[in-house]
mmCIF file of C-alpha atoms and ligand atoms in Angstrom:
data_model
loop_
_atom_site.group_PDB
_atom_site.id
_atom_site.type_symbol
_atom_site.label_atom_id
_atom_site.label_comp_id
_atom_site.label_asym_id
_atom_site.label_seq_id
_atom_site.Cartn_x
_atom_site.Cartn_y
_atom_site.Cartn_z
ATOM 1 C CA MET A 1 0.247 0.204 0.196
ATOM 2 C CA SER A 2 2.010 3.279 -1.279
ATOM 3 C CA ASN A 3 -0.504 6.002 -0.972
ATOM 4 C CA PRO A 4 -0.421 7.965 2.015
ATOM 5 C CA LEU A 5 -3.800 8.327 2.600
ATOM 6 C CA ASP A 6 -4.807 4.719 2.729
ATOM 7 C CA VAL A 7 -1.872 3.847 4.800
ATOM 8 C CA LEU A 8 -3.373 6.613 7.750
ATOM 9 C CA GLN A 9 -6.924 5.301 6.819
ATOM 10 C CA GLU A 10 -6.315 2.006 7.284
ATOM 11 C CA LYS A 11 -3.561 2.461 10.677
ATOM 12 C CA ILE A 12 -7.549 4.566 11.723
ATOM 13 C CA ILE A 13 -9.067 2.014 11.274
ATOM 14 C CA GLN A 14 -7.049 -1.172 12.563
ATOM 15 C CA SER A 15 -5.604 1.023 15.279
ATOM 16 C CA GLN A 16 -7.608 0.292 19.669
ATOM 17 C CA SER A 17 -5.846 3.603 20.622
ATOM 18 C CA ILE A 18 -4.841 7.032 18.753
ATOM 19 C CA VAL A 19 -3.385 9.957 20.494
ATOM 20 C CA VAL A 20 -3.058 12.717 18.465
ATOM 21 C CA LEU A 21 -0.677 16.129 19.015
ATOM 22 C CA THR A 22 -2.295 18.897 17.527
ATOM 23 C CA GLY A 23 -0.592 22.429 16.618
ATOM 24 C CA ALA A 24 -1.268 25.974 15.327
ATOM 25 C CA GLY A 25 -1.375 24.553 11.199
ATOM 26 C CA VAL A 26 -5.191 22.476 12.127
ATOM 27 C CA SER A 27 -6.494 25.898 12.902
ATOM 28 C CA GLN A 28 -4.724 27.341 10.219
ATOM 29 C CA GLU A 29 -7.224 26.466 7.407
ATOM 30 C CA SER A 30 -10.425 27.970 9.531
ATOM 31 C CA GLY A 31 -8.724 31.187 8.540
ATOM 32 C CA ILE A 32 -5.642 31.321 12.040
ATOM 33 C CA ARG A 33 -2.347 32.817 11.574
ATOM 34 C CA THR A 34 0.210 29.747 12.901
ATOM 35 C CA PHE A 35 2.757 30.767 14.575
ATOM 36 C CA ARG A 36 5.923 30.589 12.471
ATOM 37 C CA GLY A 37 6.155 29.982 8.669
ATOM 38 C CA GLU A 38 5.596 32.889 6.356
ATOM 39 C CA ASP A 39 2.109 34.240 7.820
ATOM 40 C CA GLY A 40 3.136 33.297 10.881
ATOM 41 C CA LEU A 41 2.519 35.427 13.989
ATOM 42 C CA TRP A 42 5.997 36.066 15.488
ATOM 43 C CA ASN A 43 7.298 37.163 12.253
ATOM 44 C CA ASP A 44 5.033 40.331 13.260
ATOM 45 C CA TYR A 45 4.673 40.376 17.166
ATOM 46 C CA ARG A 46 7.758 39.488 19.435
ATOM 47 C CA PRO A 47 6.968 36.622 21.954
ATOM 48 C CA GLU A 48 9.515 37.973 24.480
ATOM 49 C CA GLU A 49 6.933 41.053 24.754
ATOM 50 C CA LEU A 50 3.612 38.937 24.619
ATOM 51 C CA ALA A 51 3.647 35.526 26.129
ATOM 52 C CA ASN A 52 5.610 36.164 29.435
ATOM 53 C CA TYR A 53 4.431 36.638 32.745
ATOM 54 C CA GLU A 54 6.658 39.014 33.503
ATOM 55 C CA SER A 55 5.897 41.325 30.511
ATOM 56 C CA PHE A 56 2.144 40.657 31.323
ATOM 57 C CA VAL A 57 2.700 42.068 34.859
ATOM 58 C CA LYS A 58 5.035 45.506 33.419
ATOM 59 C CA ASP A 59 1.869 46.003 31.146
ATOM 60 C CA PRO A 60 -1.152 43.671 31.791
ATOM 61 C CA ALA A 61 -3.009 46.180 29.300
ATOM 62 C CA THR A 62 -0.529 45.111 26.212
ATOM 63 C CA VAL A 63 -0.696 41.369 26.314
ATOM 64 C CA TRP A 64 -4.424 41.596 27.423
ATOM 65 C CA GLU A 65 -5.006 43.945 23.663
ATOM 66 C CA TRP A 66 -2.723 41.716 22.032
ATOM 67 C CA TYR A 67 -5.243 38.537 23.048
ATOM 68 C CA GLU A 68 -8.679 40.763 22.800
ATOM 69 C CA TRP A 69 -7.126 40.750 18.928
ATOM 70 C CA ARG A 70 -6.625 36.752 18.267
ATOM 71 C CA LYS A 71 -9.882 36.412 20.055
ATOM 72 C CA LYS A 72 -11.767 38.834 18.011
ATOM 73 C CA ILE A 73 -10.193 36.737 14.900
ATOM 74 C CA ILE A 74 -11.511 33.246 17.047
ATOM 75 C CA ILE A 75 -14.355 34.249 16.920
ATOM 76 C CA ASP A 76 -16.004 34.079 13.783
ATOM 77 C CA SER A 77 -13.371 30.728 13.301
ATOM 78 C CA LYS A 78 -15.056 27.553 12.725
ATOM 79 C CA PRO A 79 -13.840 23.983 13.396
ATOM 80 C CA ASN A 80 -12.629 22.494 9.524
ATOM 81 C CA ASP A 81 -12.193 19.273 8.329
ATOM 82 C CA CYS A 82 -9.527 18.422 10.581
ATOM 83 C CA HIS A 83 -11.489 19.222 13.680
ATOM 84 C CA TYR A 84 -14.723 17.485 13.356
ATOM 85 C CA GLY A 85 -12.838 14.397 11.591
ATOM 86 C CA LEU A 86 -11.295 13.948 15.050
ATOM 87 C CA SER A 87 -14.294 14.383 16.864
ATOM 88 C CA THR A 88 -15.892 11.427 14.422
ATOM 89 C CA ILE A 89 -13.009 9.434 14.886
ATOM 90 C CA GLU A 90 -13.652 9.683 18.734
ATOM 91 C CA SER A 91 -17.541 8.662 18.786
ATOM 92 C CA LYS A 92 -16.200 5.458 17.349
ATOM 93 C CA LYS A 93 -13.039 4.223 19.012
ATOM 94 C CA LYS A 94 -10.750 5.556 21.754
ATOM 95 C CA LEU A 95 -8.971 8.528 21.037
ATOM 96 C CA SER A 96 -7.124 11.781 22.922
ATOM 97 C CA ILE A 97 -6.118 14.703 21.554
ATOM 98 C CA VAL A 98 -3.042 16.850 23.219
ATOM 99 C CA SER A 99 -3.531 20.516 21.814
ATOM 100 C CA GLN A 100 -1.224 23.036 21.876
ATOM 101 C CA ASN A 101 -3.771 25.322 20.562
ATOM 102 C CA VAL A 102 -5.972 27.680 22.728
ATOM 103 C CA ASP A 103 -8.545 28.551 19.910
ATOM 104 C CA GLY A 104 -10.972 25.919 21.791
ATOM 105 C CA LEU A 105 -11.730 24.329 18.423
ATOM 106 C CA HIS A 106 -11.690 21.176 18.729
ATOM 107 C CA ASP A 107 -13.951 21.481 21.943
ATOM 108 C CA GLU A 108 -15.930 23.392 19.329
ATOM 109 C CA ALA A 109 -16.039 20.129 17.127
ATOM 110 C CA GLY A 110 -17.422 18.053 19.981
ATOM 111 C CA SER A 111 -13.803 16.816 20.792
ATOM 112 C CA LYS A 112 -14.200 15.241 24.520
ATOM 113 C CA ASN A 113 -10.795 13.516 25.638
ATOM 114 C CA LEU A 114 -8.328 17.005 25.257
ATOM 115 C CA ILE A 115 -5.969 18.051 26.679
ATOM 116 C CA GLU A 116 -5.640 21.231 25.995
ATOM 117 C CA LEU A 117 -1.641 22.021 26.953
ATOM 118 C CA HIS A 118 -1.200 25.394 26.522
ATOM 119 C CA GLY A 119 -4.423 27.034 27.603
ATOM 120 C CA ASN A 120 -7.482 28.420 26.410
ATOM 121 C CA ILE A 121 -7.887 31.752 25.358
ATOM 122 C CA TRP A 122 -11.302 32.066 26.693
ATOM 123 C CA GLU A 123 -10.889 31.295 30.236
ATOM 124 C CA THR A 124 -9.435 33.586 32.710
ATOM 125 C CA LEU A 125 -7.761 32.832 35.804
ATOM 126 C CA CYS A 126 -7.635 35.523 38.376
ATOM 127 C CA VAL A 127 -3.360 36.379 39.963
ATOM 128 C CA GLN A 128 -4.656 37.010 43.401
ATOM 129 C CA CYS A 129 -8.262 33.933 44.004
ATOM 130 C CA LYS A 130 -7.113 32.180 41.181
ATOM 131 C CA ASP A 131 -11.052 31.669 39.957
ATOM 132 C CA ILE A 132 -10.724 30.381 36.277
ATOM 133 C CA ARG A 133 -13.425 31.282 34.195
ATOM 134 C CA LYS A 134 -14.516 31.124 30.702
ATOM 135 C CA ASN A 135 -16.988 33.343 28.751
ATOM 136 C CA LYS A 136 -16.749 33.289 24.991
ATOM 137 C CA SER A 137 -16.542 37.181 24.566
ATOM 138 C CA LEU A 138 -14.598 39.819 23.995
ATOM 139 C CA HIS A 139 -13.859 42.578 27.375
ATOM 140 C CA GLU A 140 -15.135 45.670 27.608
ATOM 141 C CA THR A 141 -12.402 47.311 29.685
ATOM 142 C CA ILE A 142 -8.772 46.031 29.341
ATOM 143 C CA PRO A 143 -7.409 44.373 31.439
ATOM 144 C CA PRO A 144 -9.935 43.082 33.212
ATOM 145 C CA TYR A 145 -10.695 42.631 37.203
ATOM 146 C CA CYS A 146 -12.035 39.253 38.962
ATOM 147 C CA SER A 147 -15.509 39.652 40.086
ATOM 148 C CA LEU A 148 -14.399 37.720 42.948
ATOM 149 C CA CYS A 149 -11.693 39.907 44.798
ATOM 150 C CA ASN A 150 -11.152 42.228 42.238
ATOM 151 C CA GLY A 151 -7.796 40.675 41.567
ATOM 152 C CA LEU A 152 -6.303 41.160 38.210
ATOM 153 C CA LEU A 153 -6.971 38.652 35.354
ATOM 154 C CA ARG A 154 -4.754 37.289 32.996
ATOM 155 C CA PRO A 155 -5.688 34.342 29.543
ATOM 156 C CA ASN A 156 -5.256 30.887 31.084
ATOM 157 C CA VAL A 157 -2.817 30.137 28.567
ATOM 158 C CA VAL A 158 0.727 28.908 29.405
ATOM 159 C CA TRP A 159 3.240 31.372 28.356
ATOM 160 C CA PHE A 160 7.288 30.751 27.464
ATOM 161 C CA ASP A 161 8.148 31.650 31.460
ATOM 162 C CA GLU A 162 6.138 28.862 32.228
ATOM 163 C CA ILE A 163 6.214 25.083 33.323
ATOM 164 C CA ILE A 164 3.482 22.338 32.261
ATOM 165 C CA PRO A 165 2.688 20.712 35.248
ATOM 166 C CA MET A 166 5.046 17.560 35.534
ATOM 167 C CA SER A 167 1.202 15.644 35.965
ATOM 168 C CA THR A 168 0.279 16.740 32.888
ATOM 169 C CA ILE A 169 3.216 15.928 31.187
ATOM 170 C CA GLU A 170 2.832 12.214 33.133
ATOM 171 C CA SER A 171 -0.538 11.453 32.271
ATOM 172 C CA ILE A 172 0.415 12.453 28.342
ATOM 173 C CA SER A 173 3.299 9.915 28.283
ATOM 174 C CA GLU A 174 0.934 7.098 29.390
ATOM 175 C CA LYS A 175 -1.498 7.855 26.729
ATOM 176 C CA ILE A 176 0.954 7.193 24.274
ATOM 177 C CA ASN A 177 2.112 4.294 26.307
ATOM 178 C CA ASP A 178 -1.002 2.676 25.933
ATOM 179 C CA CYS A 179 -1.859 3.968 22.126
ATOM 180 C CA ASP A 180 -0.837 1.850 18.978
ATOM 181 C CA LEU A 181 -0.738 5.056 16.539
ATOM 182 C CA PHE A 182 0.061 8.403 16.802
ATOM 183 C CA LEU A 183 -0.645 11.296 14.950
ATOM 184 C CA ILE A 184 1.511 14.769 14.629
ATOM 185 C CA LEU A 185 -0.736 17.343 12.725
ATOM 186 C CA GLY A 186 0.017 21.181 12.366
ATOM 187 C CA THR A 187 3.200 21.588 14.302
ATOM 188 C CA SER A 188 6.422 22.777 13.858
ATOM 189 C CA GLY A 189 7.695 20.763 16.811
ATOM 190 C CA LEU A 190 9.612 23.263 18.393
ATOM 191 C CA VAL A 191 8.114 24.153 21.466
ATOM 192 C CA GLN A 192 8.599 22.048 24.157
ATOM 193 C CA PRO A 193 7.260 19.529 26.320
ATOM 194 C CA ALA A 194 4.934 18.963 22.771
ATOM 195 C CA SER A 195 7.882 18.165 20.783
ATOM 196 C CA TRP A 196 9.185 15.063 23.141
ATOM 197 C CA PHE A 197 6.198 13.624 22.360
ATOM 198 C CA GLY A 198 6.459 12.028 19.251
ATOM 199 C CA MET A 199 9.833 10.796 19.892
ATOM 200 C CA HIS A 200 8.642 9.520 23.970
ATOM 201 C CA ALA A 201 5.824 7.419 20.875
ATOM 202 C CA LYS A 202 8.744 6.099 18.852
ATOM 203 C CA GLN A 203 10.836 4.706 21.943
ATOM 204 C CA LYS A 204 8.099 3.254 22.426
ATOM 205 C CA ASP A 205 7.705 2.032 19.347
ATOM 206 C CA LYS A 206 4.274 3.140 18.171
ATOM 207 C CA TYR A 207 3.671 4.007 14.341
ATOM 208 C CA VAL A 208 3.592 7.736 14.019
ATOM 209 C CA ILE A 209 2.505 9.486 11.047
ATOM 210 C CA GLU A 210 2.601 13.301 10.598
ATOM 211 C CA VAL A 211 0.666 15.867 8.334
ATOM 212 C CA ASN A 212 2.101 19.397 7.808
ATOM 213 C CA ILE A 213 2.363 21.749 4.750
ATOM 214 C CA ASP A 214 6.487 21.269 5.728
ATOM 215 C CA ILE A 215 9.327 19.081 6.497
ATOM 216 C CA THR A 216 10.012 19.404 10.570
ATOM 217 C CA PRO A 217 12.897 18.356 12.142
ATOM 218 C CA ASN A 218 11.846 15.584 13.814
ATOM 219 C CA ASN A 219 10.613 14.125 10.340
ATOM 220 C CA GLN A 220 12.842 11.155 9.638
ATOM 221 C CA PHE A 221 12.398 9.329 12.868
ATOM 222 C CA TYR A 222 7.965 9.042 12.443
ATOM 223 C CA ASP A 223 7.073 6.126 10.276
ATOM 224 C CA LEU A 224 5.080 8.184 7.567
ATOM 225 C CA HIS A 225 5.378 12.294 6.877
ATOM 226 C CA ILE A 226 1.800 13.317 5.341
ATOM 227 C CA GLN A 227 2.995 16.543 3.726
ATOM 228 C CA SER A 228 -0.786 18.208 3.062
ATOM 229 C CA LYS A 229 -2.813 20.535 4.514
ATOM 230 C CA VAL A 230 -5.027 18.481 7.601
ATOM 231 C CA GLY A 231 -8.272 19.247 6.911
ATOM 232 C CA GLU A 232 -7.938 18.599 3.275
ATOM 233 C CA VAL A 233 -6.264 14.507 4.553
ATOM 234 C CA PHE A 234 -9.026 14.133 6.678
ATOM 235 C CA SER A 235 -12.158 15.802 4.151
ATOM 236 C CA ARG A 236 -10.431 12.995 2.267
ATOM 237 C CA LEU A 237 -10.909 10.142 5.023
ATOM 238 C CA ASN A 238 -13.795 7.618 5.175
ATOM 239 C CA TYR A 239 -14.941 7.870 8.574
ATOM 240 C CA ASP A 240 -17.949 4.576 8.121
ATOM 241 C CA PHE A 241 -15.692 2.271 10.152
HETATM 242 N N1 APR B 1 -1.497 21.346 7.547
HETATM 243 C C1 APR B 1 -0.683 21.493 8.416
HETATM 244 N N2 APR B 1 -0.076 22.054 8.369
HETATM 245 C C2 APR B 1 0.287 22.986 8.594
HETATM 246 C C3 APR B 1 -1.401 23.883 7.615
HETATM 247 C C4 APR B 1 -2.420 23.117 7.383
HETATM 248 N N3 APR B 1 -2.916 23.795 6.363
HETATM 249 N N4 APR B 1 -0.563 25.248 7.542
HETATM 250 C C5 APR B 1 0.567 25.091 8.977
HETATM 251 N N5 APR B 1 1.265 24.083 8.974
HETATM 252 C C6 APR B 1 2.262 23.696 9.962
HETATM 253 C C7 APR B 1 3.373 24.613 9.509
HETATM 254 O O1 APR B 1 4.240 24.085 8.397
HETATM 255 C C8 APR B 1 4.009 24.247 10.309
HETATM 256 O O2 APR B 1 5.333 22.893 10.552
HETATM 257 O O3 APR B 1 2.324 23.994 11.412
HETATM 258 C C9 APR B 1 2.769 24.342 11.900
HETATM 259 C C10 APR B 1 2.895 25.503 13.051
HETATM 260 O O4 APR B 1 3.916 25.764 13.524
HETATM 261 P P1 APR B 1 3.879 26.776 14.611
HETATM 262 O O5 APR B 1 3.122 27.935 14.138
HETATM 263 O O6 APR B 1 5.173 26.709 15.279
HETATM 264 O O7 APR B 1 2.533 26.189 15.364
HETATM 265 P P2 APR B 1 3.021 25.141 16.667
HETATM 266 O O8 APR B 1 3.549 23.914 16.427
HETATM 267 O O9 APR B 1 1.282 24.898 17.012
HETATM 268 O O10 APR B 1 3.385 26.143 17.962
HETATM 269 C C11 APR B 1 4.016 25.459 19.153
HETATM 270 O O11 APR B 1 4.477 27.996 20.410
HETATM 271 O O12 APR B 1 4.825 30.166 20.041
HETATM 272 C C12 APR B 1 3.443 29.201 20.280
HETATM 273 O O13 APR B 1 2.499 28.357 22.314
HETATM 274 C C13 APR B 1 2.706 28.618 20.776
HETATM 275 O O14 APR B 1 1.446 26.700 20.993
HETATM 276 C C14 APR B 1 2.189 27.373 19.983
HETATM 277 C C15 APR B 1 3.833 26.226 20.335
#
């Protein structure tokens, strides 16, 4: 079987348990810009000024303005064939998604078994009382304050100077240990810890398929690389299984 799409289809059908790592490329066809590459956000903005707790504390309004700008784009975006394809597969077999995306589109597409590794742009976290709220709307005033304790609210996302709890990493490792197919979709594989998971899957002898419009650093270690748009790939799969 030489057609890569046929291999992907067959592997999905044969697998008992699938783990999927997604990145910004998965939402690109929904109209949300990625971070790196030709049209990447980090070509126009400086991560160290906008995606750090330290810079947030210095200038919360500027950081919030950037998040509100992104929220305005995301609020009008809809899940694409990749998001829906994954939720359809999850309705038929064991599938977990580990997403680096904060846009909430996997949830909107109906995925349940979902770890939002870098948080969710629609959630706020009070820096004082730690209350977390989810509200899919824009703030009237920036920066927003907590309705419970009047503390400063921040987006509930993970910034570059913050760490993801070890318990989360362990639970993802366990899912990978238990799966038979690991899919890596639309991520540059440049940001840890997500970038480790593909290699972890290979060390555990799992079948790893990557879908990306580009070549990625670890690409050579995976079993199959499909160089295409993820939405297009998932639109061509057959879900009658
Ligand atoms: N289909 C498949 N792949 C795509 C598509 C598409 N339609 N569009 C873009 N890509 C690929 C790009 O080739 C690139 O490899 O998606 C990848 C996106 O990479 P990044 O922009 O680096 O996004 P991601 O890997 O999710 O970034 C990780 O970095 O700054 C942060 O916190 C942010 O969660 C993000 C993290």
